[in-house]
Amino acid sequence: MATPRCQSNLTARAHAKTDEHIRISREYGQMYFDGPREYGYGGYRYDGRWVPVAQDMIAHFDLKPGDRVLDVGCAKGFLVKDFMKALPGLEAFGLDVSHYAMMHCEPETVGRLHLGSADSLPFPDGSFKAAISLNTIHNFDRAGCVRALRELQRVSGGRAFVQVDSYRTPEQRAVFEDWALTAKFHDYPDGWLAVFAEAGYTGDHFWTIIE
């Protein structure tokens, strides 16, 4: 399944990272999305890279026009936009904790994005054909990750997909810890699988591994 590659400048981030950079980045405001690179994305703009991700998710979950899909941690709504582009008639929605992202969303997604937290989704049980969360739930502590996974499970009936920060070697872990700004919980794959089991999460998963 297609997932956008990390395009980070690892060396630059490692040298610039401070406690203050972490604090500001975790506000998920202008500095995180569109400020200097050491605070986050360094400019988060639509470039179409989510189109193949949307297409793969549509095929993976056999989504049809009229189905409802939720992107948890949707930021400015790029994937929501590309879901609708890839499958006209698909009812795509997003949720994000960032007020700044909501105020700078793609025009096509206005009215489809909700301000809220992944660990307390404001939707009824089973209200989506699929729920997706890419590189988001690791921004909670471990207990928060469990809550967020339970919420994804609840609103999707287990038809879910999450991507989280992980590593397979001590060397990869060291690179990750030098680079990461917002992740509060991370672990080797086995540690994540234990979190999934504790949450009762039965959906699919993928690892983001920085090398």
PDB file of C-alpha atoms in Angstrom:
ATOM      1  CA  MET A   1       0.000   0.000   0.000  1.00  0.00           C
ATOM      2  CA  ALA A   2       1.393   3.405  -0.975  1.00  0.00           C
ATOM      3  CA  THR A   3       2.472   5.698   1.827  1.00  0.00           C
ATOM      4  CA  PRO A   4       4.213   9.073   1.342  1.00  0.00           C
ATOM      5  CA  ARG A   5       7.937   8.882   1.900  1.00  0.00           C
ATOM      6  CA  CYS A   6       9.540  10.945   4.617  1.00  0.00           C
ATOM      7  CA  GLN A   7      11.323  13.881   2.945  1.00  0.00           C
ATOM      8  CA  SER A   8      12.944  15.232   6.091  1.00  0.00           C
ATOM      9  CA  ASN A   9      16.439  16.644   6.306  1.00  0.00           C
ATOM     10  CA  LEU A  10      17.551  14.400   9.153  1.00  0.00           C
ATOM     11  CA  THR A  11      20.925  16.023   9.775  1.00  0.00           C
ATOM     12  CA  ALA A  12      19.507  19.535   9.919  1.00  0.00           C
ATOM     13  CA  ARG A  13      16.717  18.500  12.299  1.00  0.00           C
ATOM     14  CA  ALA A  14      19.096  16.665  14.648  1.00  0.00           C
ATOM     15  CA  HIS A  15      21.361  19.681  15.048  1.00  0.00           C
ATOM     16  CA  ALA A  16      18.499  22.173  15.523  1.00  0.00           C
ATOM     17  CA  LYS A  17      16.237  20.200  17.859  1.00  0.00           C
ATOM     18  CA  THR A  18      15.750  21.695  21.331  1.00  0.00           C
ATOM     19  CA  ASP A  19      13.136  21.415  24.063  1.00  0.00           C
ATOM     20  CA  GLU A  20      11.694  24.712  22.829  1.00  0.00           C
ATOM     21  CA  HIS A  21      11.344  23.370  19.279  1.00  0.00           C
ATOM     22  CA  ILE A  22       9.491  20.351  20.675  1.00  0.00           C
ATOM     23  CA  ARG A  23       7.187  22.503  22.803  1.00  0.00           C
ATOM     24  CA  ILE A  24       6.246  24.791  19.927  1.00  0.00           C
ATOM     25  CA  SER A  25       5.845  21.966  17.418  1.00  0.00           C
ATOM     26  CA  ARG A  26       3.407  20.212  19.753  1.00  0.00           C
ATOM     27  CA  GLU A  27       1.115  23.244  19.590  1.00  0.00           C
ATOM     28  CA  TYR A  28       0.405  22.206  15.961  1.00  0.00           C
ATOM     29  CA  GLY A  29       0.081  25.829  14.899  1.00  0.00           C
ATOM     30  CA  GLN A  30       1.537  28.022  12.189  1.00  0.00           C
ATOM     31  CA  MET A  31       5.120  27.291  13.210  1.00  0.00           C
ATOM     32  CA  TYR A  32       4.569  23.526  12.968  1.00  0.00           C
ATOM     33  CA  PHE A  33       2.967  23.538   9.532  1.00  0.00           C
ATOM     34  CA  ASP A  34       4.357  26.601   7.793  1.00  0.00           C
ATOM     35  CA  GLY A  35       7.192  27.946   9.929  1.00  0.00           C
ATOM     36  CA  PRO A  36      10.917  27.150   9.730  1.00  0.00           C
ATOM     37  CA  ARG A  37      11.878  23.534   9.086  1.00  0.00           C
ATOM     38  CA  GLU A  38      13.206  22.985  12.617  1.00  0.00           C
ATOM     39  CA  TYR A  39       9.663  23.360  14.003  1.00  0.00           C
ATOM     40  CA  GLY A  40       7.966  20.841  11.711  1.00  0.00           C
ATOM     41  CA  TYR A  41       7.060  20.607   8.052  1.00  0.00           C
ATOM     42  CA  GLY A  42       8.710  23.814   6.919  1.00  0.00           C
ATOM     43  CA  GLY A  43       5.710  24.545   4.705  1.00  0.00           C
ATOM     44  CA  TYR A  44       2.854  22.050   4.363  1.00  0.00           C
ATOM     45  CA  ARG A  45       1.342  22.595   0.923  1.00  0.00           C
ATOM     46  CA  TYR A  46      -0.793  20.483  -1.356  1.00  0.00           C
ATOM     47  CA  ASP A  47       1.230  18.731  -4.065  1.00  0.00           C
ATOM     48  CA  GLY A  48      -0.857  15.681  -4.945  1.00  0.00           C
ATOM     49  CA  ARG A  49       1.343  13.134  -3.161  1.00  0.00           C
ATOM     50  CA  TRP A  50      -1.694  11.711  -1.334  1.00  0.00           C
ATOM     51  CA  VAL A  51      -3.503  10.669  -4.528  1.00  0.00           C
ATOM     52  CA  PRO A  52      -1.898   7.184  -4.703  1.00  0.00           C
ATOM     53  CA  VAL A  53      -2.510   6.734  -0.967  1.00  0.00           C
ATOM     54  CA  ALA A  54      -6.199   7.526  -1.463  1.00  0.00           C
ATOM     55  CA  GLN A  55      -6.402   5.150  -4.409  1.00  0.00           C
ATOM     56  CA  ASP A  56      -4.789   2.321  -2.435  1.00  0.00           C
ATOM     57  CA  MET A  57      -7.080   2.881   0.566  1.00  0.00           C
ATOM     58  CA  ILE A  58     -10.137   2.883  -1.680  1.00  0.00           C
ATOM     59  CA  ALA A  59      -9.059  -0.429  -3.196  1.00  0.00           C
ATOM     60  CA  HIS A  60      -7.987  -1.940   0.133  1.00  0.00           C
ATOM     61  CA  PHE A  61     -11.315  -1.216   1.832  1.00  0.00           C
ATOM     62  CA  ASP A  62     -13.398  -1.667  -1.334  1.00  0.00           C
ATOM     63  CA  LEU A  63     -14.909   1.773  -0.860  1.00  0.00           C
ATOM     64  CA  LYS A  64     -17.826   2.821  -3.063  1.00  0.00           C
ATOM     65  CA  PRO A  65     -19.611   6.118  -3.755  1.00  0.00           C
ATOM     66  CA  GLY A  66     -21.761   6.915  -0.735  1.00  0.00           C
ATOM     67  CA  ASP A  67     -19.448   5.173   1.746  1.00  0.00           C
ATOM     68  CA  ARG A  68     -18.067   7.249   4.604  1.00  0.00           C
ATOM     69  CA  VAL A  69     -14.316   7.302   5.352  1.00  0.00           C
ATOM     70  CA  LEU A  70     -12.567   9.193   8.158  1.00  0.00           C
ATOM     71  CA  ASP A  71      -8.994  10.496   8.193  1.00  0.00           C
ATOM     72  CA  VAL A  72      -7.919  10.989  11.826  1.00  0.00           C
ATOM     73  CA  GLY A  73      -5.081  13.500  12.004  1.00  0.00           C
ATOM     74  CA  CYS A  74      -6.074  15.015   8.676  1.00  0.00           C
ATOM     75  CA  ALA A  75      -4.064  18.262   9.047  1.00  0.00           C
ATOM     76  CA  LYS A  76      -5.128  20.583   6.199  1.00  0.00           C
ATOM     77  CA  GLY A  77      -7.272  17.914   4.580  1.00  0.00           C
ATOM     78  CA  PHE A  78      -5.041  16.859   1.702  1.00  0.00           C
ATOM     79  CA  LEU A  79      -5.970  13.172   1.924  1.00  0.00           C
ATOM     80  CA  VAL A  80      -9.659  14.034   2.363  1.00  0.00           C
ATOM     81  CA  LYS A  81      -9.458  16.103  -0.830  1.00  0.00           C
ATOM     82  CA  ASP A  82      -7.740  13.284  -2.705  1.00  0.00           C
ATOM     83  CA  PHE A  83     -10.246  10.693  -1.498  1.00  0.00           C
ATOM     84  CA  MET A  84     -12.992  12.750  -3.146  1.00  0.00           C
ATOM     85  CA  LYS A  85     -10.873  13.264  -6.249  1.00  0.00           C
ATOM     86  CA  ALA A  86     -10.058   9.552  -6.560  1.00  0.00           C
ATOM     87  CA  LEU A  87     -13.652   8.390  -6.026  1.00  0.00           C
ATOM     88  CA  PRO A  88     -16.360  10.952  -6.773  1.00  0.00           C
ATOM     89  CA  GLY A  89     -19.288  10.421  -4.448  1.00  0.00           C
ATOM     90  CA  LEU A  90     -17.154   9.057  -1.605  1.00  0.00           C
ATOM     91  CA  GLU A  91     -18.113  10.778   1.650  1.00  0.00           C
ATOM     92  CA  ALA A  92     -14.684  11.641   3.050  1.00  0.00           C
ATOM     93  CA  PHE A  93     -14.211  13.435   6.368  1.00  0.00           C
ATOM     94  CA  GLY A  94     -11.281  14.396   8.555  1.00  0.00           C
ATOM     95  CA  LEU A  95     -10.481  15.265  12.153  1.00  0.00           C
ATOM     96  CA  ASP A  96      -7.491  17.088  13.576  1.00  0.00           C
ATOM     97  CA  VAL A  97      -6.463  18.740  16.831  1.00  0.00           C
ATOM     98  CA  SER A  98      -5.011  21.778  15.027  1.00  0.00           C
ATOM     99  CA  HIS A  99      -7.167  24.890  14.799  1.00  0.00           C
ATOM    100  CA  TYR A 100      -4.554  26.370  12.459  1.00  0.00           C
ATOM    101  CA  ALA A 101      -4.904  23.436  10.050  1.00  0.00           C
ATOM    102  CA  MET A 102      -8.691  23.754  10.098  1.00  0.00           C
ATOM    103  CA  MET A 103      -8.388  27.446   9.210  1.00  0.00           C
ATOM    104  CA  HIS A 104      -5.991  26.712   6.337  1.00  0.00           C
ATOM    105  CA  CYS A 105      -7.655  23.647   4.859  1.00  0.00           C
ATOM    106  CA  GLU A 106      -8.194  22.886   1.200  1.00  0.00           C
ATOM    107  CA  PRO A 107     -11.307  24.661  -0.171  1.00  0.00           C
ATOM    108  CA  GLU A 108     -12.818  21.345  -1.270  1.00  0.00           C
ATOM    109  CA  THR A 109     -12.796  20.082   2.312  1.00  0.00           C
ATOM    110  CA  VAL A 110     -14.634  22.969   3.983  1.00  0.00           C
ATOM    111  CA  GLY A 111     -17.440  21.492   6.110  1.00  0.00           C
ATOM    112  CA  ARG A 112     -15.842  18.048   6.063  1.00  0.00           C
ATOM    113  CA  LEU A 113     -13.130  18.598   8.664  1.00  0.00           C
ATOM    114  CA  HIS A 114     -13.750  18.453  12.414  1.00  0.00           C
ATOM    115  CA  LEU A 115     -11.660  19.944  15.205  1.00  0.00           C
ATOM    116  CA  GLY A 116     -11.097  17.241  17.804  1.00  0.00           C
ATOM    117  CA  SER A 117      -8.813  14.647  19.322  1.00  0.00           C
ATOM    118  CA  ALA A 118      -8.110  11.134  18.093  1.00  0.00           C
ATOM    119  CA  ASP A 119      -8.644   9.675  21.563  1.00  0.00           C
ATOM    120  CA  SER A 120     -12.236  10.961  21.766  1.00  0.00           C
ATOM    121  CA  LEU A 121     -13.850  10.839  18.333  1.00  0.00           C
ATOM    122  CA  PRO A 122     -17.189  12.715  18.161  1.00  0.00           C
ATOM    123  CA  PHE A 123     -18.908  10.101  16.005  1.00  0.00           C
ATOM    124  CA  PRO A 124     -21.295   7.192  16.679  1.00  0.00           C
ATOM    125  CA  ASP A 125     -20.201   3.568  16.758  1.00  0.00           C
ATOM    126  CA  GLY A 126     -19.697   2.076  13.299  1.00  0.00           C
ATOM    127  CA  SER A 127     -20.393   5.349  11.520  1.00  0.00           C
ATOM    128  CA  PHE A 128     -17.626   4.925   8.915  1.00  0.00           C
ATOM    129  CA  LYS A 129     -16.899   2.232   6.358  1.00  0.00           C
ATOM    130  CA  ALA A 130     -13.207   2.799   7.144  1.00  0.00           C
ATOM    131  CA  ALA A 131     -11.098   4.955   9.454  1.00  0.00           C
ATOM    132  CA  ILE A 132      -7.482   5.872   8.747  1.00  0.00           C
ATOM    133  CA  SER A 133      -4.816   7.504  10.909  1.00  0.00           C
ATOM    134  CA  LEU A 134      -1.387   8.135   9.417  1.00  0.00           C
ATOM    135  CA  ASN A 135       1.490   9.240  11.647  1.00  0.00           C
ATOM    136  CA  THR A 136      -0.798  10.680  14.299  1.00  0.00           C
ATOM    137  CA  ILE A 137      -1.576   8.446  17.282  1.00  0.00           C
ATOM    138  CA  HIS A 138       2.085   8.209  18.324  1.00  0.00           C
ATOM    139  CA  ASN A 139       1.711  11.862  19.343  1.00  0.00           C
ATOM    140  CA  PHE A 140      -0.074  10.577  22.471  1.00  0.00           C
ATOM    141  CA  ASP A 141       1.564   8.857  25.401  1.00  0.00           C
ATOM    142  CA  ARG A 142       1.078   5.088  25.536  1.00  0.00           C
ATOM    143  CA  ALA A 143      -2.273   5.281  27.343  1.00  0.00           C
ATOM    144  CA  GLY A 144      -3.471   7.836  24.811  1.00  0.00           C
ATOM    145  CA  CYS A 145      -2.421   5.560  21.941  1.00  0.00           C
ATOM    146  CA  VAL A 146      -4.569   2.793  23.443  1.00  0.00           C
ATOM    147  CA  ARG A 147      -7.550   5.155  23.709  1.00  0.00           C
ATOM    148  CA  ALA A 148      -7.100   6.383  20.134  1.00  0.00           C
ATOM    149  CA  LEU A 149      -6.889   2.840  18.773  1.00  0.00           C
ATOM    150  CA  ARG A 150     -10.058   1.899  20.656  1.00  0.00           C
ATOM    151  CA  GLU A 151     -11.789   4.911  19.111  1.00  0.00           C
ATOM    152  CA  LEU A 152     -10.675   3.967  15.605  1.00  0.00           C
ATOM    153  CA  GLN A 153     -11.911   0.447  16.231  1.00  0.00           C
ATOM    154  CA  ARG A 154     -15.221   1.748  17.566  1.00  0.00           C
ATOM    155  CA  VAL A 155     -16.139   4.089  14.714  1.00  0.00           C
ATOM    156  CA  SER A 156     -15.026   1.684  11.977  1.00  0.00           C
ATOM    157  CA  GLY A 157     -15.911  -1.716  13.380  1.00  0.00           C
ATOM    158  CA  GLY A 158     -12.282  -2.705  12.895  1.00  0.00           C
ATOM    159  CA  ARG A 159     -12.004  -1.584   9.274  1.00  0.00           C
ATOM    160  CA  ALA A 160      -9.096   0.716  10.031  1.00  0.00           C
ATOM    161  CA  PHE A 161      -5.514   1.477   9.045  1.00  0.00           C
ATOM    162  CA  VAL A 162      -2.862   3.152  11.212  1.00  0.00           C
ATOM    163  CA  GLN A 163       0.726   4.137  10.495  1.00  0.00           C
ATOM    164  CA  VAL A 164       3.017   4.852  13.445  1.00  0.00           C
ATOM    165  CA  ASP A 165       6.667   5.630  14.200  1.00  0.00           C
ATOM    166  CA  SER A 166       8.804   2.569  14.807  1.00  0.00           C
ATOM    167  CA  TYR A 167      12.292   1.132  14.241  1.00  0.00           C
ATOM    168  CA  ARG A 168      13.878  -2.301  13.963  1.00  0.00           C
ATOM    169  CA  THR A 169      17.408  -1.680  15.237  1.00  0.00           C
ATOM    170  CA  PRO A 170      19.044   0.404  17.980  1.00  0.00           C
ATOM    171  CA  GLU A 171      20.661   2.476  15.229  1.00  0.00           C
ATOM    172  CA  GLN A 172      17.278   3.289  13.684  1.00  0.00           C
ATOM    173  CA  ARG A 173      15.950   4.163  17.127  1.00  0.00           C
ATOM    174  CA  ALA A 174      18.838   6.599  17.689  1.00  0.00           C
ATOM    175  CA  VAL A 175      18.150   8.316  14.354  1.00  0.00           C
ATOM    176  CA  PHE A 176      14.460   8.569  15.210  1.00  0.00           C
ATOM    177  CA  GLU A 177      15.085  10.028  18.668  1.00  0.00           C
ATOM    178  CA  ASP A 178      17.439  12.647  17.206  1.00  0.00           C
ATOM    179  CA  TRP A 179      14.863  13.680  14.617  1.00  0.00           C
ATOM    180  CA  ALA A 180      11.344  13.298  16.056  1.00  0.00           C
ATOM    181  CA  LEU A 181       9.551  16.364  17.400  1.00  0.00           C
ATOM    182  CA  THR A 182       5.974  15.426  18.283  1.00  0.00           C
ATOM    183  CA  ALA A 183       5.920  11.680  19.001  1.00  0.00           C
ATOM    184  CA  LYS A 184       5.381  10.964  22.693  1.00  0.00           C
ATOM    185  CA  PHE A 185       5.255   7.181  22.319  1.00  0.00           C
ATOM    186  CA  HIS A 186       7.327   5.001  20.023  1.00  0.00           C
ATOM    187  CA  ASP A 187       8.543   1.437  20.172  1.00  0.00           C
ATOM    188  CA  TYR A 188       9.817  -1.523  18.228  1.00  0.00           C
ATOM    189  CA  PRO A 189       7.142  -3.360  16.205  1.00  0.00           C
ATOM    190  CA  ASP A 190       6.584  -5.930  18.970  1.00  0.00           C
ATOM    191  CA  GLY A 191       5.895  -3.134  21.434  1.00  0.00           C
ATOM    192  CA  TRP A 192       3.362  -1.607  19.100  1.00  0.00           C
ATOM    193  CA  LEU A 193       1.693  -4.974  18.548  1.00  0.00           C
ATOM    194  CA  ALA A 194       1.252  -5.229  22.330  1.00  0.00           C
ATOM    195  CA  VAL A 195      -0.440  -1.806  22.313  1.00  0.00           C
ATOM    196  CA  PHE A 196      -2.746  -2.924  19.478  1.00  0.00           C
ATOM    197  CA  ALA A 197      -3.664  -6.043  21.433  1.00  0.00           C
ATOM    198  CA  GLU A 198      -4.362  -4.075  24.622  1.00  0.00           C
ATOM    199  CA  ALA A 199      -6.644  -1.745  22.673  1.00  0.00           C
ATOM    200  CA  GLY A 200      -8.478  -4.603  20.976  1.00  0.00           C
ATOM    201  CA  TYR A 201      -7.499  -3.075  17.648  1.00  0.00           C
ATOM    202  CA  THR A 202      -8.057  -5.471  14.751  1.00  0.00           C
ATOM    203  CA  GLY A 203      -7.379  -3.160  11.823  1.00  0.00           C
ATOM    204  CA  ASP A 204      -4.305  -2.933   9.606  1.00  0.00           C
ATOM    205  CA  HIS A 205      -1.033  -1.166  10.348  1.00  0.00           C
ATOM    206  CA  PHE A 206       2.215   0.049   8.827  1.00  0.00           C
ATOM    207  CA  TRP A 207       5.462   1.383  10.317  1.00  0.00           C
ATOM    208  CA  THR A 208       7.153   4.722   9.622  1.00  0.00           C
ATOM    209  CA  ILE A 209      10.866   3.906   9.930  1.00  0.00           C
ATOM    210  CA  ILE A 210      13.451   6.674   9.490  1.00  0.00           C
ATOM    211  CA  GLU A 211      16.777   5.407   8.195  1.00  0.00           C
TER     212      GLU A 211
END
